[in-house]
Tab-separated table of C-alpha atoms in Angstrom:
chain	number	residue	atom	x	y	z
A	1202	MET	CA	96.057	67.154	-60.096
A	1203	THR	CA	96.864	69.617	-57.318
A	1204	GLN	CA	98.960	72.593	-58.415
A	1205	THR	CA	101.601	73.671	-55.884
A	1206	TYR	CA	102.919	77.226	-55.634
A	1207	ARG	CA	105.724	78.595	-53.493
A	1208	ILE	CA	104.654	81.916	-51.999
A	1209	THR	CA	106.986	84.238	-50.091
A	1210	LEU	CA	105.255	86.271	-47.384
A	1211	LEU	CA	106.743	89.620	-46.372
A	1212	PRO	CA	104.637	90.884	-43.428
A	1213	GLY	CA	106.985	93.814	-42.807
A	1214	ASP	CA	106.112	96.429	-40.192
A	1215	GLY	CA	103.218	98.096	-38.383
A	1216	ILE	CA	99.901	96.502	-39.246
A	1217	GLY	CA	101.616	94.234	-41.769
A	1218	PRO	CA	101.613	91.018	-39.703
A	1219	GLU	CA	97.924	91.492	-38.765
A	1220	ILE	CA	96.623	91.942	-42.297
A	1221	MET	CA	98.948	89.263	-43.675
A	1222	ALA	CA	97.465	86.721	-41.259
A	1223	VAL	CA	93.999	87.379	-42.691
A	1224	ALA	CA	95.231	87.055	-46.281
A	1225	VAL	CA	96.900	83.713	-45.515
A	1226	ASP	CA	93.690	82.386	-43.932
A	1227	VAL	CA	91.762	83.366	-47.053
A	1228	LEU	CA	94.335	81.804	-49.381
A	1229	GLU	CA	94.262	78.553	-47.452
A	1230	VAL	CA	90.482	78.321	-47.810
A	1231	VAL	CA	90.456	79.090	-51.532
A	1232	ALA	CA	93.288	76.599	-52.047
A	1233	LYS	CA	91.038	73.788	-50.842
A	1234	GLN	CA	88.190	74.980	-53.053
A	1235	GLU	CA	90.331	75.213	-56.195
A	1236	ASP	CA	92.577	72.161	-55.617
A	1237	LEU	CA	95.673	74.311	-55.074
A	1238	ASN	CA	98.531	73.981	-52.614
A	1239	PHE	CA	100.485	76.926	-51.249
A	1240	GLU	CA	103.870	76.495	-49.640
A	1241	PHE	CA	104.363	79.670	-47.589
A	1242	THR	CA	107.768	81.000	-46.526
A	1243	THR	CA	107.974	84.120	-44.353
A	1244	ALA	CA	110.923	86.507	-44.757
A	1245	LEU	CA	112.066	89.862	-43.378
A	1246	ILE	CA	111.927	93.257	-45.059
A	1247	GLY	CA	111.816	96.905	-43.997
A	1248	GLY	CA	112.114	97.955	-40.390
A	1249	ALA	CA	111.741	94.418	-39.077
A	1250	ALA	CA	114.719	93.394	-41.212
A	1251	ILE	CA	116.743	96.398	-40.035
A	1252	ASP	CA	116.164	95.479	-36.398
A	1253	ALA	CA	117.041	91.831	-36.987
A	1254	THR	CA	119.892	92.072	-39.492
A	1255	GLY	CA	120.868	95.732	-39.913
A	1256	ALA	CA	119.702	95.808	-43.538
A	1257	PRO	CA	116.255	96.706	-44.960
A	1258	LEU	CA	116.511	93.923	-47.561
A	1259	PRO	CA	118.659	90.996	-46.387
A	1260	ALA	CA	120.249	88.922	-49.136
A	1261	ALA	CA	118.421	85.863	-47.815
A	1262	THR	CA	115.060	87.590	-48.353
A	1263	LEU	CA	115.852	88.464	-51.953
A	1264	ASP	CA	117.051	84.907	-52.628
A	1265	THR	CA	113.867	83.453	-51.129
A	1266	CYS	CA	111.728	85.753	-53.282
A	1267	LYS	CA	113.626	84.776	-56.438
A	1268	GLN	CA	112.922	81.105	-55.756
A	1269	SER	CA	109.179	81.605	-55.290
A	1270	ASP	CA	106.230	81.720	-57.672
A	1271	GLY	CA	104.890	84.921	-56.150
A	1272	VAL	CA	105.554	87.398	-53.355
A	1273	LEU	CA	102.864	88.793	-51.065
A	1274	LEU	CA	104.007	91.947	-49.262
A	1275	ALA	CA	102.103	93.760	-46.507
A	1276	ALA	CA	103.614	97.092	-45.399
A	1277	ILE	CA	106.927	98.621	-44.399
A	1278	GLY	CA	108.128	101.598	-42.387
A	1279	GLY	CA	107.507	103.313	-39.071
A	1280	TYR	CA	108.441	106.334	-37.012
A	1281	GLN	CA	111.381	104.629	-35.312
A	1282	TRP	CA	113.265	104.274	-38.604
A	1283	ASP	CA	112.508	107.713	-40.078
A	1284	ASN	CA	115.826	109.274	-39.115
A	1285	LEU	CA	118.118	106.538	-40.402
A	1286	PRO	CA	120.459	107.265	-43.344
A	1287	ARG	CA	118.732	106.828	-46.684
A	1288	HIS	CA	120.466	103.548	-47.538
A	1289	LEU	CA	119.222	102.014	-44.289
A	1290	ARG	CA	115.613	103.183	-44.386
A	1291	PRO	CA	112.795	100.647	-44.856
A	1292	GLU	CA	111.780	102.194	-48.192
A	1293	THR	CA	115.226	101.376	-49.579
A	1294	GLY	CA	114.425	97.722	-48.996
A	1295	LEU	CA	111.314	98.017	-51.148
A	1296	LEU	CA	113.214	99.740	-53.964
A	1297	GLY	CA	115.888	97.051	-53.718
A	1298	LEU	CA	113.271	94.312	-53.932
A	1299	ARG	CA	111.785	95.796	-57.091
A	1300	ALA	CA	115.204	96.234	-58.670
A	1301	GLY	CA	116.430	92.806	-57.559
A	1302	LEU	CA	113.424	91.044	-59.069
A	1303	GLY	CA	113.387	93.199	-62.197
A	1304	LEU	CA	109.897	94.521	-61.489
A	1305	PHE	CA	109.337	97.352	-63.934
A	1306	ALA	CA	105.525	97.586	-64.100
A	1307	ASN	CA	103.190	98.551	-61.277
A	1308	LEU	CA	99.456	97.932	-61.731
A	1309	ARG	CA	97.213	99.989	-59.464
A	1310	PRO	CA	93.458	99.476	-59.868
A	1311	ALA	CA	91.047	102.117	-58.592
A	1312	ALA	CA	87.445	100.978	-58.698
A	1313	VAL	CA	84.645	102.676	-56.797
A	1314	LEU	CA	82.651	99.944	-55.061
A	1315	PRO	CA	78.902	100.655	-54.871
A	1316	GLN	CA	78.885	99.727	-51.178
A	1317	LEU	CA	81.473	102.423	-50.367
A	1318	ILE	CA	80.540	105.179	-52.798
A	1319	ASP	CA	79.588	107.569	-50.000
A	1320	ALA	CA	83.082	107.249	-48.504
A	1321	SER	CA	84.520	109.326	-51.346
A	1322	THR	CA	84.952	113.064	-50.905
A	1323	LEU	CA	83.656	113.625	-54.462
A	1324	LYS	CA	80.040	113.785	-55.545
A	1325	ARG	CA	78.277	110.520	-56.355
A	1326	GLU	CA	77.570	111.565	-59.946
A	1327	VAL	CA	81.297	112.205	-60.513
A	1328	ILE	CA	82.647	108.898	-59.237
A	1329	GLU	CA	79.842	106.368	-59.651
A	1330	GLY	CA	81.097	103.776	-62.109
A	1331	VAL	CA	84.788	104.720	-61.899
A	1332	ASP	CA	86.943	101.675	-62.727
A	1333	MET	CA	90.487	102.392	-63.873
A	1334	MET	CA	93.961	100.887	-63.865
A	1335	VAL	CA	97.151	102.929	-63.568
A	1336	VAL	CA	100.186	101.218	-65.124
A	1337	ARG	CA	103.285	102.884	-63.678
A	1338	GLU	CA	106.888	102.330	-64.760
A	1339	LEU	CA	108.849	101.291	-61.671
A	1340	THR	CA	112.585	101.014	-62.220
A	1341	GLY	CA	113.528	104.005	-64.364
A	1342	GLY	CA	112.880	107.703	-64.526
A	1343	VAL	CA	113.833	110.345	-62.006
A	1344	TYR	CA	114.042	107.952	-59.042
A	1345	PHE	CA	116.864	105.969	-60.593
A	1346	GLY	CA	118.445	108.269	-63.193
A	1347	GLU	CA	122.085	109.315	-62.968
A	1348	PRO	CA	123.654	111.624	-62.005
A	1349	LYS	CA	121.898	112.261	-58.725
A	1350	GLY	CA	122.962	113.648	-55.396
A	1351	ILE	CA	123.711	116.887	-53.558
A	1352	PHE	CA	126.821	118.592	-54.903
A	1353	THR	CA	128.789	121.706	-54.067
A	1354	THR	CA	129.138	124.184	-56.922
A	1355	GLU	CA	132.190	126.285	-57.759
A	1356	THR	CA	130.710	129.126	-55.705
A	1357	GLY	CA	130.312	126.907	-52.650
A	1358	GLU	CA	126.538	126.645	-52.945
A	1359	ARG	CA	124.955	123.221	-52.566
A	1360	ARG	CA	122.899	121.941	-55.520
A	1361	GLY	CA	120.513	118.976	-55.542
A	1362	VAL	CA	120.364	116.941	-58.732
A	1363	ASN	CA	118.097	114.184	-59.999
A	1364	THR	CA	117.924	112.969	-63.572
A	1365	MET	CA	114.778	111.844	-65.378
A	1366	ALA	CA	115.940	109.417	-68.059
A	1367	TYR	CA	114.399	106.606	-70.110
A	1368	THR	CA	115.797	104.457	-72.893
A	1369	GLU	CA	113.683	103.298	-75.810
A	1370	SER	CA	113.623	99.736	-74.496
A	1371	GLU	CA	112.443	100.861	-71.049
A	1372	ILE	CA	109.587	102.815	-72.600
A	1373	ASP	CA	108.684	100.003	-74.978
A	1374	ARG	CA	108.343	97.348	-72.298
A	1375	ILE	CA	106.078	99.437	-70.040
A	1376	ALA	CA	104.052	100.585	-73.037
A	1377	LYS	CA	103.477	96.941	-73.960
A	1378	VAL	CA	102.144	96.246	-70.467
A	1379	GLY	CA	99.868	99.258	-70.845
A	1380	PHE	CA	98.483	98.092	-74.181
A	1381	GLU	CA	98.075	94.493	-73.019
A	1382	THR	CA	96.274	95.646	-69.861
A	1383	ALA	CA	93.979	97.917	-71.855
A	1384	ARG	CA	93.212	95.059	-74.233
A	1385	LYS	CA	91.948	92.992	-71.289
A	1386	ARG	CA	89.696	95.830	-70.137
A	1387	THR	CA	87.787	98.280	-72.382
A	1388	LYS	CA	90.558	98.798	-74.959
A	1389	LYS	CA	91.174	102.434	-74.030
A	1390	LEU	CA	94.715	103.550	-73.144
A	1391	CYS	CA	95.775	107.033	-72.080
A	1392	SER	CA	99.526	107.697	-72.051
A	1393	VAL	CA	100.462	110.492	-69.651
A	1394	ASP	CA	103.635	112.559	-70.125
A	1395	LYS	CA	104.938	116.140	-70.187
A	1396	ALA	CA	106.060	116.208	-73.811
A	1397	ASN	CA	105.469	119.946	-74.146
A	1398	VAL	CA	108.383	120.610	-71.785
A	1399	LEU	CA	110.517	117.488	-71.263
A	1400	GLU	CA	112.672	115.821	-73.911
A	1401	VAL	CA	112.392	112.524	-72.064
A	1402	SER	CA	108.610	112.774	-72.447
A	1403	GLN	CA	108.975	113.543	-76.156
A	1404	LEU	CA	110.788	110.224	-76.569
A	1405	TRP	CA	108.143	108.556	-74.378
A	1406	ARG	CA	105.309	109.811	-76.589
A	1407	GLU	CA	107.152	108.854	-79.765
A	1408	ARG	CA	107.703	105.256	-78.645
A	1409	VAL	CA	104.186	104.768	-77.263
A	1410	THR	CA	102.690	106.112	-80.482
A	1411	LEU	CA	104.878	103.781	-82.512
A	1412	MET	CA	103.769	100.743	-80.476
A	1413	ALA	CA	100.114	101.614	-81.024
A	1414	LYS	CA	100.474	100.217	-84.566
A	1415	ASP	CA	100.742	96.746	-83.012
A	1416	TYR	CA	97.459	97.250	-81.116
A	1417	PRO	CA	94.948	98.553	-83.664
A	1418	ASP	CA	92.082	97.427	-81.429
A	1419	VAL	CA	93.211	99.709	-78.579
A	1420	GLU	CA	92.254	103.399	-78.663
A	1421	LEU	CA	95.339	105.432	-77.674
A	1422	THR	CA	95.193	109.001	-76.370
A	1423	HIS	CA	97.861	111.252	-74.871
A	1424	MET	CA	97.560	113.694	-71.999
A	1425	TYR	CA	99.942	116.030	-70.194
A	1426	VAL	CA	100.382	115.104	-66.551
A	1427	ASP	CA	99.055	118.388	-65.146
A	1428	ASN	CA	95.870	118.021	-67.178
A	1429	ALA	CA	95.600	114.368	-66.181
A	1430	ALA	CA	95.705	115.324	-62.501
A	1431	MET	CA	92.920	117.839	-63.091
A	1432	GLN	CA	90.823	115.411	-65.138
A	1433	LEU	CA	91.083	112.702	-62.474
A	1434	VAL	CA	89.183	115.018	-60.138
A	1435	ARG	CA	86.915	116.657	-62.732
A	1436	ALA	CA	85.807	113.660	-64.821
A	1437	PRO	CA	87.489	110.403	-63.725
A	1438	LYS	CA	85.130	108.119	-65.657
A	1439	GLN	CA	86.845	109.105	-68.920
A	1440	PHE	CA	89.834	106.932	-67.932
A	1441	ASP	CA	90.164	103.172	-68.200
A	1442	THR	CA	93.884	102.340	-68.425
A	1443	ILE	CA	96.624	104.913	-67.847
A	1444	VAL	CA	100.285	104.231	-68.628
A	1445	THR	CA	102.926	106.635	-67.377
A	1446	SER	CA	106.394	107.107	-65.956
A	1447	ASN	CA	107.658	106.430	-62.460
A	1448	LEU	CA	107.249	109.914	-60.959
A	1449	PHE	CA	103.975	110.751	-62.679
A	1450	GLY	CA	102.558	107.323	-61.870
A	1451	ASP	CA	103.528	107.652	-58.216
A	1452	ILE	CA	101.443	110.816	-57.945
A	1453	LEU	CA	98.500	109.948	-60.197
A	1454	SER	CA	97.956	106.473	-58.750
A	1455	ASP	CA	97.575	107.941	-55.251
A	1456	ALA	CA	95.148	110.553	-56.578
A	1457	ALA	CA	93.154	107.813	-58.307
A	1458	ALA	CA	93.198	105.767	-55.109
A	1459	MET	CA	91.486	108.499	-53.125
A	1460	LEU	CA	88.614	108.682	-55.614
A	1461	THR	CA	87.459	105.445	-54.005
A	1462	GLY	CA	87.217	106.979	-50.541
A	1463	SER	CA	89.682	104.740	-48.744
A	1464	ILE	CA	93.243	103.846	-49.632
A	1465	GLY	CA	92.760	100.906	-47.257
A	1466	MET	CA	90.744	99.084	-49.923
A	1467	LEU	CA	93.209	99.093	-52.812
A	1468	PRO	CA	95.668	96.393	-53.941
A	1469	SER	CA	98.555	96.597	-56.390
A	1470	ALA	CA	100.812	94.366	-58.455
A	1471	SER	CA	104.445	94.877	-59.456
A	1472	LEU	CA	105.426	92.708	-62.412
A	1473	GLY	CA	108.564	91.835	-64.343
A	1474	ALA	CA	109.475	90.090	-67.561
A	1475	THR	CA	109.714	86.627	-65.960
A	1476	GLY	CA	106.207	86.505	-64.514
A	1477	LEU	CA	107.346	86.686	-60.880
A	1478	GLY	CA	105.558	89.551	-59.171
A	1479	VAL	CA	105.138	91.318	-55.838
A	1480	PHE	CA	101.574	91.979	-54.704
A	1481	GLU	CA	100.832	94.486	-51.961
A	1482	PRO	CA	98.235	96.926	-50.658
A	1483	VAL	CA	98.845	100.565	-51.524
A	1484	HIS	CA	98.382	101.801	-47.971
A	1485	GLY	CA	101.207	102.213	-45.481
A	1486	SER	CA	102.140	100.460	-42.267
A	1487	ALA	CA	99.842	102.622	-40.070
A	1488	PRO	CA	102.073	102.380	-36.962
A	1489	ASP	CA	99.573	104.427	-34.943
A	1490	ILE	CA	97.082	101.530	-34.949
A	1491	ALA	CA	99.497	98.583	-35.145
A	1492	GLY	CA	98.681	95.783	-32.731
A	1493	GLN	CA	95.253	97.222	-31.856
A	1494	ASP	CA	93.125	94.988	-34.114
A	1495	LYS	CA	91.858	98.069	-35.986
A	1496	ALA	CA	93.493	97.527	-39.386
A	1497	ASN	CA	91.510	97.010	-42.573
A	1498	PRO	CA	92.760	93.746	-44.159
A	1499	LEU	CA	90.704	94.011	-47.359
A	1500	ALA	CA	93.424	95.596	-49.522
A	1501	GLN	CA	95.793	92.825	-48.450
A	1502	VAL	CA	93.187	90.201	-49.289
A	1503	LEU	CA	92.547	91.812	-52.687
A	1504	SER	CA	96.313	91.857	-53.251
A	1505	ALA	CA	96.237	88.097	-52.716
A	1506	ALA	CA	93.516	87.937	-55.366
A	1507	MET	CA	95.753	89.907	-57.757
A	1508	LEU	CA	98.555	87.417	-57.027
A	1509	LEU	CA	96.240	84.617	-58.081
A	1510	ARG	CA	95.001	86.426	-61.200
A	1511	TYR	CA	98.143	88.118	-62.536
A	1512	GLY	CA	100.909	86.058	-60.949
A	1513	LEU	CA	99.590	82.504	-60.979
A	1514	ASN	CA	96.925	82.650	-63.705
A	1515	GLN	CA	94.277	81.338	-61.302
A	1516	ALA	CA	91.375	83.602	-62.245
A	1517	SER	CA	88.682	81.403	-60.701
A	1518	ALA	CA	90.351	81.507	-57.286
A	1519	ALA	CA	90.793	85.276	-57.583
A	1520	GLU	CA	87.117	85.716	-58.399
A	1521	ARG	CA	86.105	83.687	-55.343
A	1522	ILE	CA	88.079	86.061	-53.099
A	1523	GLU	CA	86.770	89.182	-54.809
A	1524	ARG	CA	83.179	87.985	-54.447
A	1525	SER	CA	83.718	87.252	-50.752
A	1526	VAL	CA	84.953	90.816	-50.187
A	1527	LEU	CA	81.858	92.228	-51.890
A	1528	LYS	CA	79.683	89.849	-49.848
A	1529	VAL	CA	80.949	91.040	-46.468
A	1530	LEU	CA	80.494	94.644	-47.575
A	1531	ASP	CA	76.933	93.827	-48.667
A	1532	LEU	CA	76.364	92.339	-45.213
A	1533	GLY	CA	77.361	95.672	-43.684
A	1534	TYR	CA	80.693	94.801	-42.093
A	1535	ARG	CA	83.162	97.685	-41.931
A	1536	THR	CA	86.496	98.428	-40.299
A	1537	GLY	CA	86.876	101.878	-38.773
A	1538	ASP	CA	88.402	103.520	-41.842
A	1539	ILE	CA	85.373	102.750	-44.033
A	1540	MET	CA	82.674	102.908	-41.337
A	1541	SER	CA	79.403	104.639	-42.130
A	1542	ALA	CA	75.977	104.944	-40.543
A	1543	ASP	CA	73.984	101.763	-39.874
A	1544	MET	CA	76.971	99.499	-40.609
A	1545	THR	CA	78.640	97.015	-38.222
A	1546	VAL	CA	82.157	97.984	-37.156
A	1547	VAL	CA	84.598	95.075	-36.787
A	1548	GLY	CA	88.295	94.684	-36.161
A	1549	CYS	CA	90.917	93.080	-38.355
A	1550	ARG	CA	90.519	89.573	-36.942
A	1551	GLU	CA	86.712	89.636	-37.102
A	1552	MET	CA	86.799	90.903	-40.672
A	1553	GLY	CA	88.999	87.932	-41.445
A	1554	ARG	CA	86.510	85.579	-39.827
A	1555	VAL	CA	83.519	86.890	-41.799
A	1556	LEU	CA	85.588	86.853	-44.993
A	1557	VAL	CA	86.415	83.181	-44.522
A	1558	ALA	CA	82.753	82.443	-43.805
A	1559	ALA	CA	81.685	84.291	-46.969
A	1560	LEU	CA	84.365	82.530	-48.996
A	1561	ALA	CA	83.124	79.142	-47.797
A	1562	GLN	CA	79.766	79.941	-49.411
A	1563	THR	CA	81.142	80.867	-52.856
């Protein structure tokens, strides 16, 4: 019996519509192969939503997302919206989407593909075999803590304030995602904090350590964030699954991404307690190449695979897509951002065409 899923598409800005078109083509092919049916609804977010409605996250978009089985997001932002007030900027729409859907866990894989190992700025012997997952808390910490703002002191001097705060329940739920993710991989979890300085990190470490009793099969280690940043560059293969707070995860996941050589290859998943998730590439909207058929759609396609695997529990379909991506890389096809000697450079649309052809053979 055919399984039907309602998928909300958020193409967003810049290269978003171009890479989203490729991902939809791929999903439609794999749907036929796996006896699935996708009902796609496209909605506005980011700069496109600002131009059309005056808001970076229209209420109608959030409602549509809530009624879907999964959300596939492309990219948001652009130069023309950079000077807007903070509450009207495209990034505010993304934060609102995460908060509105209760998405508290961000999963960012960073795997060095053999075909692209020479694209990394690090030595082959350092990064060969790197395959890690960063689990980042999304809706707490310093980005959301209160009080925050710019205040005037008694002396008339302005003072900027942000508050890093976590409750026990917030720590527990992200720690559980970390342990469960590690259990599905190599059963190694590293919790990253700054417990030698920050009280909030002391509570973080206490709660993560306590939860480890429920996962005796998972090896738990702790690391201070400054050391973790250093170790990611020095010896990244020591890591499998990392769980950490919002701010630390924001920084470390980008550092891990660049181990692979191109941020244009990496997907991500943002998950909540209900199972509804948002799946998106980690790269930006690249407005400088928008509309020029130069974008790399592979991170968007791999985000669609993560939607299938983590959002819809369709592992077989996800594997088909992942194998097709590896196949086109084996065949030597490259977009400009991952181009190397003796490879064949293609644009976004052509990469989509060869992906669909490879997928048809899986």
